[in-house]
XYZ file of C-alpha atoms in Angstrom:
300
model
C 0.000 0.000 0.000
C 1.250 3.548 -0.707
C 2.461 5.765 2.129
C 2.330 3.017 4.749
C 5.396 2.895 6.996
C 6.927 -0.523 7.448
C 9.073 -2.338 9.954
C 10.224 -5.281 7.902
C 13.863 -4.342 7.352
C 16.807 -2.838 9.238
C 16.337 0.629 7.749
C 12.804 0.756 9.160
C 14.033 -0.215 12.617
C 16.613 2.565 12.648
C 14.106 5.123 11.345
C 11.611 4.257 14.075
C 14.077 4.458 16.975
C 14.133 8.275 17.417
C 10.338 8.418 17.117
C 9.895 5.770 19.799
C 12.481 7.502 21.993
C 10.545 10.748 21.652
C 7.376 9.089 22.932
C 9.214 7.457 25.840
C 10.990 10.686 26.744
C 7.575 12.308 27.160
C 6.287 9.566 29.448
C 4.340 7.625 26.849
C 4.000 3.939 26.045
C 4.200 2.969 22.386
C 2.864 -0.174 20.683
C 3.544 -0.760 16.998
C 0.496 -1.884 15.021
C 1.326 -4.680 12.574
C -0.976 -5.143 9.602
C -1.176 -6.409 6.068
C -3.673 -4.968 3.599
C -4.276 -8.234 1.752
C -6.662 -7.760 -1.158
C -7.247 -4.088 -0.246
C -4.536 -3.161 -2.697
C -3.587 -3.294 -6.357
C -0.874 -4.820 -8.518
C 0.735 -1.393 -8.943
C 1.601 -1.410 -5.224
C 3.037 -4.926 -5.183
C 6.623 -6.109 -5.828
C 7.149 -6.840 -9.518
C 3.486 -6.061 -10.204
C 2.294 -9.239 -8.541
C -1.287 -9.681 -7.349
C -2.193 -8.773 -3.764
C -2.666 -11.767 -1.467
C -5.736 -12.940 0.419
C -7.647 -15.945 1.718
C -9.573 -15.858 -1.536
C -9.256 -14.935 -5.182
C -12.410 -12.793 -5.051
C -11.747 -9.063 -5.533
C -13.464 -6.220 -3.712
C -16.341 -5.083 -5.904
C -16.296 -1.394 -4.942
C -13.781 0.730 -6.790
C -12.285 3.417 -4.574
C -9.141 5.478 -4.536
C -6.740 3.461 -2.390
C -4.235 6.176 -1.541
C -6.375 8.502 0.539
C -8.669 11.449 0.086
C -8.160 12.311 -3.566
C -6.870 11.167 -6.896
C -8.003 8.736 -9.521
C -9.890 5.508 -8.869
C -7.787 2.374 -8.639
C -9.284 -0.951 -9.627
C -9.259 -3.811 -7.128
C -8.138 -6.794 -9.179
C -8.554 -10.472 -8.162
C -6.052 -11.298 -5.410
C -3.820 -14.346 -5.214
C -5.279 -17.044 -2.959
C -2.489 -17.974 -0.543
C -1.354 -21.590 -0.460
C -0.786 -23.255 2.907
C 2.983 -22.920 2.455
C 2.620 -19.235 1.637
C 0.465 -18.736 4.731
C 3.332 -20.032 6.867
C 5.636 -17.494 5.218
C 3.237 -14.650 6.042
C 3.016 -15.807 9.669
C 6.804 -15.642 9.799
C 6.744 -12.147 8.266
C 4.566 -10.983 11.175
C 6.960 -12.632 13.643
C 9.947 -10.837 12.116
C 8.091 -7.512 12.176
C 7.332 -7.986 15.877
C 10.989 -8.730 16.597
C 11.972 -5.616 14.678
C 9.482 -3.533 16.669
C 11.051 -4.595 19.942
C 14.511 -3.877 18.506
C 13.249 -0.379 17.713
C 12.292 -0.109 21.436
C 8.508 -0.282 21.024
C 6.837 -1.512 24.214
C 4.863 -4.101 22.287
C 2.841 -4.745 19.149
C -0.820 -4.671 18.244
C -1.829 -7.206 15.599
C -4.357 -5.588 13.266
C -7.021 -8.243 12.728
C -9.788 -5.798 11.802
C -11.126 -3.445 9.128
C -11.241 -5.958 6.287
C -7.472 -6.309 5.911
C -5.653 -9.617 5.458
C -6.286 -11.219 8.841
C -9.941 -10.172 8.771
C -10.219 -11.631 5.261
C -9.427 -15.045 6.736
C -11.779 -14.769 9.715
C -14.902 -13.546 7.905
C -17.078 -16.053 6.011
C -18.220 -13.371 3.558
C -14.674 -13.367 2.166
C -13.046 -16.673 3.083
C -14.293 -19.323 0.645
C -11.536 -21.860 1.293
C -12.164 -25.561 1.847
C -8.791 -26.431 3.415
C -7.628 -26.203 7.035
C -7.786 -22.388 6.812
C -11.411 -22.130 5.692
C -15.026 -23.219 5.980
C -15.688 -23.735 9.704
C -15.041 -21.033 12.317
C -12.069 -22.768 13.907
C -10.328 -23.065 10.551
C -11.017 -19.471 9.547
C -9.436 -18.296 12.792
C -6.405 -20.563 12.461
C -4.286 -18.033 10.527
C -4.754 -15.106 12.956
C -4.145 -17.339 15.959
C -0.986 -18.741 14.390
C 0.230 -15.165 14.002
C -0.568 -14.370 17.641
C 1.193 -17.501 18.839
C 4.282 -16.909 16.673
C 4.608 -13.307 17.864
C 3.983 -14.257 21.495
C 6.726 -16.862 21.300
C 9.060 -14.268 19.794
C 8.541 -11.274 22.109
C 6.326 -12.526 24.963
C 2.529 -12.552 25.120
C 2.564 -9.705 27.669
C 3.753 -7.444 24.840
C 0.987 -8.410 22.416
C -2.444 -6.909 21.759
C -4.949 -7.530 18.979
C -7.527 -5.383 17.213
C -10.799 -6.964 16.043
C -13.934 -5.785 14.232
C -16.177 -8.852 14.344
C -19.405 -6.936 13.683
C -18.135 -4.658 10.936
C -18.191 -4.947 7.161
C -15.107 -2.903 6.352
C -13.804 -3.468 2.821
C -16.593 -5.968 2.145
C -15.468 -8.247 4.971
C -18.569 -9.189 6.910
C -19.510 -12.346 8.805
C -22.814 -14.204 9.143
C -22.334 -14.825 12.887
C -20.189 -12.059 14.391
C -21.160 -12.999 17.967
C -19.692 -16.492 17.657
C -16.637 -15.157 15.823
C -15.945 -12.557 18.502
C -16.398 -14.954 21.407
C -14.260 -17.663 19.812
C -11.431 -15.231 19.113
C -11.509 -13.707 22.593
C -11.571 -17.100 24.306
C -8.647 -18.204 22.141
C -6.707 -14.988 22.779
C -7.272 -15.411 26.518
C -5.726 -18.877 26.398
C -2.715 -17.415 24.607
C -2.406 -14.843 27.411
C -2.022 -11.662 25.377
C -2.091 -8.286 27.114
C -5.181 -6.742 25.562
C -7.932 -6.975 22.982
C -8.959 -3.799 21.134
C -12.440 -4.154 19.633
C -14.475 -1.885 17.356
C -18.022 -1.220 18.547
C -20.839 -2.910 16.554
C -22.352 0.501 15.790
C -19.462 1.254 13.438
C -20.648 -0.694 10.386
C -17.945 0.993 8.295
C -15.324 3.597 9.124
C -17.666 6.331 7.853
C -21.004 4.944 9.038
C -22.227 4.919 12.636
C -25.596 3.225 13.074
C -28.049 2.081 15.714
C -27.793 -1.556 16.765
C -28.770 -3.897 19.586
C -25.480 -5.757 19.266
C -23.003 -5.209 22.070
C -19.509 -6.303 23.009
C -20.579 -7.647 26.413
C -20.144 -11.309 25.443
C -16.686 -10.635 24.014
C -15.719 -8.667 27.097
C -16.709 -11.616 29.308
C -14.785 -14.050 27.105
C -11.485 -12.194 27.362
C -9.423 -12.298 30.554
C -7.017 -9.462 29.730
C -7.481 -5.737 29.284
C -10.498 -5.026 27.067
C -10.379 -1.841 24.976
C -13.344 -0.531 22.979
C -13.272 1.937 20.093
C -15.580 3.396 17.491
C -17.681 6.531 17.540
C -16.409 7.878 20.864
C -16.084 11.645 20.925
C -17.302 12.418 24.430
C -15.456 12.114 27.738
C -18.570 11.366 29.765
C -19.774 8.604 27.435
C -16.396 6.889 27.682
C -16.379 7.181 31.471
C -19.829 5.566 31.665
C -18.665 2.584 29.601
C -15.757 1.975 31.973
C -17.842 2.586 35.093
C -20.466 0.103 33.869
C -17.777 -2.544 33.503
C -18.236 -2.876 29.739
C -14.580 -2.050 29.066
C -11.323 -1.351 30.846
C -10.286 1.396 28.440
C -11.828 3.475 25.664
C -9.779 4.384 22.597
C -10.252 7.699 20.818
C -9.275 8.102 17.169
C -10.781 11.145 15.467
C -10.867 13.182 18.653
C -7.249 12.398 19.492
C -6.071 13.212 15.993
C -7.688 16.642 16.165
C -6.679 17.230 19.779
C -3.042 16.339 20.474
C -3.610 17.283 24.127
C -6.875 15.339 24.480
C -6.183 13.968 28.010
C -5.578 17.505 29.273
C -8.712 18.790 27.572
C -10.704 15.981 29.172
C -9.279 16.774 32.616
C -10.160 20.458 32.201
C -13.465 19.703 30.421
C -12.254 22.083 27.745
C -13.630 22.512 24.233
C -12.363 20.155 21.543
C -11.025 20.988 18.106
C -13.226 19.766 15.270
C -11.586 17.196 13.029
C -11.400 17.534 9.256
C -12.324 14.165 7.739
C -11.072 15.194 4.283
C -7.486 15.090 5.577
C -7.629 11.730 7.379
C -5.853 9.667 4.731
C -3.627 12.109 2.916
C 0.132 11.636 2.682
C 0.844 15.192 3.801
C 3.035 14.993 6.942
C 1.534 18.155 8.440
C -1.928 19.031 7.130
C -4.488 17.049 9.081
C -1.777 15.323 11.060
C 0.308 17.698 13.152
C -1.318 21.078 12.547
C -4.172 20.928 15.069
C -3.646 23.493 17.862
C -2.976 22.782 21.523
C -4.913 24.550 24.259
C -3.660 28.088 24.803
C -4.239 28.050 28.561
């Protein structure tokens, strides 16, 4: 994918080190999110013009601009369906990336198993049409993500591992017919592997741009997971987040849009100060400043 930073070679490790040091020097903790776009890509972004990889050879039907908030449409072509041997190679790629993250002094890694990217493409039955040991039944569809979690945990320690899930969502045409069972199975499995946290997108966030009303909740997933349970999706308000934690529905609430637009969000919450409004049109641009580091801090 264009404009996506990596951590798969030595140069990436060295480039990340001063950034990680800057976070630590300011009292922060820093986890590196590891992800693979899978079929949410195009041959023009792949080595030697090869096809993107996935659990399937079915392409995404919608044609959207991949690179961000502007530009020409890019066609999603049929991906390459990974063989079992190739799946093992990808698992090892994640393991190496996790090792590199620790070498760069990250405190841990978050495995991105959400939003319709590669790992999600294996878990969701709307996408995964395999008939081998990585497809069909729920346990098989979850085999690939759990192999990644286990490989990374063995490499850097499970206490340094988190995972992001979006069982109820249909991001990038990756939906599932039984998201409750999928979510519970994954959280029970992740608990047995002893990872530090699970970071789950609320069911109300059907897509990244669409917040809807639903009776679905994350309560069953929260009960199935023994570690720290983080919820995200559609949170803009301090009081709403506090109620979720006070009710026992989550240990932590993650803020995305609000944090992007408010680099001092914790301070604003403490002071109950006004929040900057975010500009959605700049969310996915490759500009290093506009929409990324140009939102103002509080002036008092």
